[in-house]
Coordinates of C-alpha atoms in Angstrom, one line a residue:
X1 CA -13.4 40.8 65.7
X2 CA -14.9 37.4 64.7
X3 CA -16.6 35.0 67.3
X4 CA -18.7 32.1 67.4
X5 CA -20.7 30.8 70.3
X6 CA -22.8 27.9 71.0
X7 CA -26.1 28.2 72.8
X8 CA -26.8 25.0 72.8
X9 CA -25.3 21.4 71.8
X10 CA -26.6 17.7 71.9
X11 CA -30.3 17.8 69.4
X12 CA -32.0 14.6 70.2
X13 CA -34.5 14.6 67.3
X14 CA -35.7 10.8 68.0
X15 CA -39.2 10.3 67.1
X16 CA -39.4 7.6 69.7
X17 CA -38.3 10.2 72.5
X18 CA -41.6 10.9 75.0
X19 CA -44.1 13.5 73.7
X20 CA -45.3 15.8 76.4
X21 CA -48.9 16.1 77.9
X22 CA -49.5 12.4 77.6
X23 CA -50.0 12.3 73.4
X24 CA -47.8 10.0 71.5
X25 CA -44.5 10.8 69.9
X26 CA -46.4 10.4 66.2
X27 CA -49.9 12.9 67.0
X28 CA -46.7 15.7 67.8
X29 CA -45.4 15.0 63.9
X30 CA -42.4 15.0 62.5
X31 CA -39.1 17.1 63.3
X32 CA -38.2 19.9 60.8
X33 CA -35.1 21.8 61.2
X34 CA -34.2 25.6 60.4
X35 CA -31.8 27.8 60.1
X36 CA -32.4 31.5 61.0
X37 CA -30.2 34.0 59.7
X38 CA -30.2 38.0 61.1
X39 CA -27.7 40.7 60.0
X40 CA -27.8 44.0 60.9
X41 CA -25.7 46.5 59.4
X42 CA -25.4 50.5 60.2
X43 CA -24.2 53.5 59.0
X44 CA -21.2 54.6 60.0
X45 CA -21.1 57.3 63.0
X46 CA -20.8 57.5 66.4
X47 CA -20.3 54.5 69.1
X48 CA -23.3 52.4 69.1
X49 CA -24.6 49.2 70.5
X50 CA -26.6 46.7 68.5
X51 CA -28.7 43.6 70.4
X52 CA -30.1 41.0 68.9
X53 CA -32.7 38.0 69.9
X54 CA -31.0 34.6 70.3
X55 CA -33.4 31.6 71.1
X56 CA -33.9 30.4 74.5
X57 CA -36.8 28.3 74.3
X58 CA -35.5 24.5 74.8
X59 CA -39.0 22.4 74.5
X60 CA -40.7 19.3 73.6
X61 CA -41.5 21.0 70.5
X62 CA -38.6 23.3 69.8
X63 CA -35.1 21.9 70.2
X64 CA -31.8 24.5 69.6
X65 CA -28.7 23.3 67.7
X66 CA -26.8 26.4 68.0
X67 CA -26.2 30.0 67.8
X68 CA -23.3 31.5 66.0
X69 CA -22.6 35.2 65.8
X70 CA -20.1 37.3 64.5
X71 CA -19.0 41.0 64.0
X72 CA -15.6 42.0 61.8
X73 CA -15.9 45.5 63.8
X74 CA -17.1 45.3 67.2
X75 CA -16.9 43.1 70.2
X76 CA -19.9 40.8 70.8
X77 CA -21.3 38.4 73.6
X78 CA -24.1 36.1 73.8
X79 CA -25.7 36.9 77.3
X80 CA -29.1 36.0 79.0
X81 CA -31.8 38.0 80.5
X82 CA -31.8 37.6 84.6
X83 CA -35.1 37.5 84.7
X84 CA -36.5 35.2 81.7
X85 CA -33.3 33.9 80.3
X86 CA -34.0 35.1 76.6
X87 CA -30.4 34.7 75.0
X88 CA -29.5 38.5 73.4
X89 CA -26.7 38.6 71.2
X90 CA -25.1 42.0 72.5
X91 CA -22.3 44.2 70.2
X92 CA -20.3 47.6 70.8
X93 CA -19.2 49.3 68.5
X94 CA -17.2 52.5 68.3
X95 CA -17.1 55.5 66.7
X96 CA -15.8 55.7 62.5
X97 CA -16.6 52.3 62.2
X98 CA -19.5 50.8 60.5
X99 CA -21.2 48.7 62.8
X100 CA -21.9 45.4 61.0
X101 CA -23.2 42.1 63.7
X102 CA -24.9 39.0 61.9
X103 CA -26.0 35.8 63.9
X104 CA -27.3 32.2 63.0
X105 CA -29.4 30.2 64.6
X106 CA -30.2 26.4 63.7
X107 CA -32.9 24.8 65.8
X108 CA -35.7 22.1 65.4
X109 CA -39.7 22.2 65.6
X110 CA -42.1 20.1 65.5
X111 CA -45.9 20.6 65.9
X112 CA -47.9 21.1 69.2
X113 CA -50.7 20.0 70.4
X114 CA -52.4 19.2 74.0
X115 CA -55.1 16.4 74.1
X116 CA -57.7 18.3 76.7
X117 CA -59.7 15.7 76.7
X118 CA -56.5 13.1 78.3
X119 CA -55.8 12.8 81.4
X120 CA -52.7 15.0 81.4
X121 CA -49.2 14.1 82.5
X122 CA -49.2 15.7 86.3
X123 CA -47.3 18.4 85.3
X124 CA -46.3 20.9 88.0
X125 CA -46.1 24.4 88.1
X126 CA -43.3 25.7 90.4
X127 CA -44.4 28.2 93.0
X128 CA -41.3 30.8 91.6
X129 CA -42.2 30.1 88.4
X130 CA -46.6 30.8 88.9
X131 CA -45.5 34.1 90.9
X132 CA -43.4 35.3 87.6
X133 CA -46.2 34.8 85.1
X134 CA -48.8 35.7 87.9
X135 CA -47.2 39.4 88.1
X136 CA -48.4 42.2 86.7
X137 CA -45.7 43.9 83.9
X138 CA -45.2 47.4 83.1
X139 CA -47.8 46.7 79.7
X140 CA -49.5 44.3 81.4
X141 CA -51.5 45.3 84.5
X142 CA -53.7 43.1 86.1
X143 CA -55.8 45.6 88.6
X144 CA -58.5 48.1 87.3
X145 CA -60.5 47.7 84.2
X146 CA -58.3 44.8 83.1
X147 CA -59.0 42.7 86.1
X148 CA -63.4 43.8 86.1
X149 CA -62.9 43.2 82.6
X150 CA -61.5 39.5 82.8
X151 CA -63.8 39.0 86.0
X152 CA -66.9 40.1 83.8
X153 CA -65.6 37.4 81.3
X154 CA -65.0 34.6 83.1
X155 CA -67.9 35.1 85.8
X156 CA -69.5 31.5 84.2
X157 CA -66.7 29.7 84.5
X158 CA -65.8 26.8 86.7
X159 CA -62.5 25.8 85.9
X160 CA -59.2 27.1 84.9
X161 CA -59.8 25.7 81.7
X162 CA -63.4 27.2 80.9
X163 CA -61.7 30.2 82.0
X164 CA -59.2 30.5 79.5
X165 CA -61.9 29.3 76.7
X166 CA -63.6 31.8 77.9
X167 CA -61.1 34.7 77.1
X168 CA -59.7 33.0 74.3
X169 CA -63.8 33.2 72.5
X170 CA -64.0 36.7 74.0
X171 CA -61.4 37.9 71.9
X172 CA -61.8 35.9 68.9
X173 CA -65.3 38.0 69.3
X174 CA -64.7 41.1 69.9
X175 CA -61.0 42.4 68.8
X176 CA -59.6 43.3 65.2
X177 CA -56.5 42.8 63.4
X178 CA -55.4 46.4 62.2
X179 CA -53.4 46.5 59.6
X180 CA -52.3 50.1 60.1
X181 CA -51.1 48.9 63.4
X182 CA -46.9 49.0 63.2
X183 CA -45.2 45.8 63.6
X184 CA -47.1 43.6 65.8
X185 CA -48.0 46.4 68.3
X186 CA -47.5 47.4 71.6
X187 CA -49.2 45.4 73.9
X188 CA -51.1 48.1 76.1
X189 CA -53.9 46.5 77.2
X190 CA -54.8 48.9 79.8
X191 CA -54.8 51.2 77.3
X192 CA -56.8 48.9 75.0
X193 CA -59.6 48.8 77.2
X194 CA -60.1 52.2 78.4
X195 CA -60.4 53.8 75.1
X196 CA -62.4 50.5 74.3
X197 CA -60.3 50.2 70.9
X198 CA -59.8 46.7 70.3
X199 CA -58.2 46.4 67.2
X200 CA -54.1 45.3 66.7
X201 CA -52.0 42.8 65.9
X202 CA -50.5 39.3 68.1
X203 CA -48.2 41.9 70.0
X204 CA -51.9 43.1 71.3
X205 CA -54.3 40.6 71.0
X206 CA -52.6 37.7 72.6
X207 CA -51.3 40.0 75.3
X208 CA -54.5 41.2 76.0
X209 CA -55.3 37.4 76.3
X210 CA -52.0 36.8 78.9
X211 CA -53.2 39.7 80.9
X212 CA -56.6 38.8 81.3
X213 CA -56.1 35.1 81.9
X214 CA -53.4 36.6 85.1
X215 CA -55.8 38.8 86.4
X216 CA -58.1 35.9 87.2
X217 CA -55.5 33.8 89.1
X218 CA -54.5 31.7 85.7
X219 CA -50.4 31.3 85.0
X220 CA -50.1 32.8 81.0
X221 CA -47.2 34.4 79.3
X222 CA -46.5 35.6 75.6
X223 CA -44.5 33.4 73.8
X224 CA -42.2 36.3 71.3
X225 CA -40.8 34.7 68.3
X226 CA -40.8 34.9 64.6
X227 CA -42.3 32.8 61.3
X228 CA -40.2 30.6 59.4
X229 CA -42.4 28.5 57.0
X230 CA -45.4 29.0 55.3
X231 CA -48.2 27.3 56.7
X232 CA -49.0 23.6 55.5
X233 CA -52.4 23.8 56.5
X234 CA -53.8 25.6 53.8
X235 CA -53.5 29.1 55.6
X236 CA -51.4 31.6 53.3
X237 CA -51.6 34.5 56.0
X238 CA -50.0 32.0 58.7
X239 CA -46.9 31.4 57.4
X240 CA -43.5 33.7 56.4
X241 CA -40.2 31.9 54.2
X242 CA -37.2 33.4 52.8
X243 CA -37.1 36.9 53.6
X244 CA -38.7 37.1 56.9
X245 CA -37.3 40.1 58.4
X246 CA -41.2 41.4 58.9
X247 CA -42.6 38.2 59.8
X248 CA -42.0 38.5 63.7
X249 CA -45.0 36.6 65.9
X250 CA -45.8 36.5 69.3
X251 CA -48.2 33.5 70.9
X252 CA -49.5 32.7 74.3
X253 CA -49.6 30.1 76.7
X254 CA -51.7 29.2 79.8
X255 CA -50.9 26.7 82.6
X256 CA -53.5 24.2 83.5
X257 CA -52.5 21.7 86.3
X258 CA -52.1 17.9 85.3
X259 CA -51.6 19.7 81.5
X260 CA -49.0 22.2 81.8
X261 CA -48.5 24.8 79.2
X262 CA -51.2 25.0 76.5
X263 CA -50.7 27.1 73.9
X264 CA -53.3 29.5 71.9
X265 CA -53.3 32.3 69.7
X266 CA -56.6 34.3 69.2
X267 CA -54.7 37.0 67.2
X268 CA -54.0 34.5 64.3
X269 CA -57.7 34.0 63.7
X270 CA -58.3 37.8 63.6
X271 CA -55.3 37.4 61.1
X272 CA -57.1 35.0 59.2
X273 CA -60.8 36.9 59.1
X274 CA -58.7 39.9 57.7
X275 CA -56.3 38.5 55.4
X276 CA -57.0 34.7 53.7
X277 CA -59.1 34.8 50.7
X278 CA -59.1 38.5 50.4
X279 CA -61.0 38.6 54.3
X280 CA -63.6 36.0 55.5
X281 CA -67.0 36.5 58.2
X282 CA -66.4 34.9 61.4
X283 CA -68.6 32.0 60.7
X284 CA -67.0 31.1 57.6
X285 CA -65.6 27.1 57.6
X286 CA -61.6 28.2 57.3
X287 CA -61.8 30.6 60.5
X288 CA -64.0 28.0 62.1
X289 CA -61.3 25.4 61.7
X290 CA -58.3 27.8 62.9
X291 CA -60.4 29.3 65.8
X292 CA -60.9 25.6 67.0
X293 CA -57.0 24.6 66.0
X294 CA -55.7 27.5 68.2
X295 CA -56.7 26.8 71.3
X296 CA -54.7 24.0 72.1
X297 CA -52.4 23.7 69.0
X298 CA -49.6 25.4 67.4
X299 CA -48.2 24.6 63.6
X300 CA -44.2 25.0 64.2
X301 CA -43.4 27.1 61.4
X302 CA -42.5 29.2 64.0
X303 CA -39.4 29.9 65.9
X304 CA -40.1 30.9 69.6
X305 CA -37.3 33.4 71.3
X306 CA -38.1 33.8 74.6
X307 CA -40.9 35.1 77.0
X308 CA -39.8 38.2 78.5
X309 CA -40.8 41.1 79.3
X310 CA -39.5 44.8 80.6
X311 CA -36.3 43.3 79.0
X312 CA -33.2 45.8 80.4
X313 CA -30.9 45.5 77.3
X314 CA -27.4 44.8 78.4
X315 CA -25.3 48.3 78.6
X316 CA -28.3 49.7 77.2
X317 CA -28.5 53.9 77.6
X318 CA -32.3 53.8 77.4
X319 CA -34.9 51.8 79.4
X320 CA -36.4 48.7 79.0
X321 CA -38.0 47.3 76.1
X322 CA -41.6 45.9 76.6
X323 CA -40.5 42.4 74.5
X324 CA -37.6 41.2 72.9
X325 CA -38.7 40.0 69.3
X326 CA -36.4 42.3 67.2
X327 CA -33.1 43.6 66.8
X328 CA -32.5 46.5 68.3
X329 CA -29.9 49.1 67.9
X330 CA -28.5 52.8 70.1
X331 CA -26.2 55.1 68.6
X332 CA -24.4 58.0 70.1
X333 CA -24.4 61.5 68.3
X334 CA -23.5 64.6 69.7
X335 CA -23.8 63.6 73.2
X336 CA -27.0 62.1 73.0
X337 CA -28.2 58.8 72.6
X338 CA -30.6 57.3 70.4
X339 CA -32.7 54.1 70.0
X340 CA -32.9 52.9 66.2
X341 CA -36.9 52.1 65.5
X342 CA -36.8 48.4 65.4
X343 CA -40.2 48.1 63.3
X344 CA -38.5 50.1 60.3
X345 CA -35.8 47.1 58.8
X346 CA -35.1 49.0 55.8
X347 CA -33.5 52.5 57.7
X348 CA -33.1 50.6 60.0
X349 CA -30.9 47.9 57.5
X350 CA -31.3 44.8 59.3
X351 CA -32.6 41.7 57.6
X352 CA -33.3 38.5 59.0
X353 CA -33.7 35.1 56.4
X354 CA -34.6 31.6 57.0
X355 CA -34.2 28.2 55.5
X356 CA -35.5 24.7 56.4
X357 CA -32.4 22.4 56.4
X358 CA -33.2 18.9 55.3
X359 CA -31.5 15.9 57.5

């Protein structure tokens, strides 16, 4: 069975269209679009389900085209979480047939940044919309040692905003990027903090960021998504082409009234102290420049999925996933049912490729 569905139609790409938080069209720079390509393909066996991310994030600096999916052996649909809205591209498949879904998604970036210093564009925060990235989630606690721990922090602060520079230097500070750490981690920051071991990857480090910034009153969510460029400011370790079916990224984002969302990413300048040049010292002048850039900035060689959490796969036989950022994939053997590890592609057999499409 072949289908094709369209998430979304109508790309205004207009330089001239109004940039948000009060900069000018230009400062955002130009509009680049890509085309992300993700099949997954398993071994035959019992009836299975397969899910798969499908952009949701419609933004001043991320605009979707489309999203196409298709399966020569299941039936698919492209549904949205309840909750957060992240599109998931769903397929069942059953038994003696070999389970085969691919999807492509074109969509346009261009790069972010929010001028602190302006006077903001009155930008309003909904009072549904605070409460959902207010609450506390299953990895992502805001009592206990998170919220003494982001109380301790913060105690100096005045505003919302030298509250979240405050977090955003604390972890810069004291985390590390762990390169044993699978995939881009769990995102237990409870956990993080009571056995005082800092060290992981974005799915950690900016979550422990999000929860810290909520446990002090301060709107943040994680931003889930996946790299789809390399890096044009001079950053090999921030940047993923061609193959990028291990190149999944997750950001954050706080709210700050009269700004709206403001995007950081602590974990990326762990990323680069560990990995550009061979591993640099916190003081040296390329981390300098990307821990400045990052609070307030994102380069758009980046595709951004969605920002959910506890995500209840659709017809799912196992429980929530903590993020949506890869495929993932049950299959039914012997009257049991099993999740497929997401972070292993290549048992796994998914592969996930993008291109930049010149216009």
């Amino acid at each position: 069975m072949d289908r094709r569905s369209f998430l979304k139609t109508g790309l205004a790409l207009s330089a001239a269209g109004v940039a948000p938080f009060g900069l000018a069209a230009a400062e955002q720079g130009p509009w680049r679009t890509f085309e992300v390509t993700t099949r997954v393909e398993l071994q035959e066996g019992g009836p299975s389900r397969v899910w798969i991310p499908a952009p949701s994030v419609d933004t001043d600096y991320q605009k979707l085209v489309d999203t196409r999916y298709s399966s020569p052996s299941g039936t698919v649909q492209l549904v949205q979480d309840p909750v957060y809205g992240a599109g998931i591209v769903a397929a069942q498949f059953g038994g003696g047939v070999r389970p085969v879904l691919e999807t492509t998604s074109r969509f346009a970036t261009r790069d972010r940044a929010v001028n602190l210093d302006g006077p903001g564009s009155g930008a309003v925060l909904s009072e549904a919309e605070r409460a959902k990235y207010l609450a506390a989630t299953e990895l992502l606690p805001t009592d206990g040692i998170v919220r003494t721990t982001a109380l301790d922090i913060t105690k100096n602060a005045k505003t919302d905003l030298d509250r979240a520079h405050a977090v955003y230097e604390w972890i810069v500070e004291n985390t590390q990027r762990d390169p044993k750490v699978r995939g881009c981690g769990v995102g237990d920051i409870r956990a993080m903090l009571e056995s005082n071991n800092l060290g992981g990857k974005c799915g950690d480090l900016n979550a422990l960021f999000v929860g810290l910034m909520r446990a002090v009153g301060v709107p943040a969510r994680d931003v889930y998504g996946i790299r789809v460029a390399d890096s044009k400011l001079g950053y090999k370790s921030l940047g993923k082409s061609g193959d990028i079916s291990k190149a999944q990224h997750c950001r954050a984002e706080f709210w700050l009234a009269g700004h709206g969302w403001v995007p950081v990413d602590p974990a990326d300048v762990r990323k680069v102290v560990l990995e550009e040049n061979g591993g640099l010292p916190l003081n040296d002048a390329k981390v300098e420049a990307a821990r400045k850039r990052l609070f307030g900035s994102w380069e758009m060689n980046w595709l951004a999925y969605n920002y959910a959490h506890d995500v209840k796969l659709p017809g799912a036989a196992r429980g929530p996933v903590g993020f949506f950022m890869y495929p993932n994939a049950e299959v039914a053997e012997m009257g049991r049912v099993s999740r497929i590890d997401s972070l292993d592609p290549e048992n796994f057999r998914y592969t996930i490729t993008a291109r930049e499409i010149i216009v």
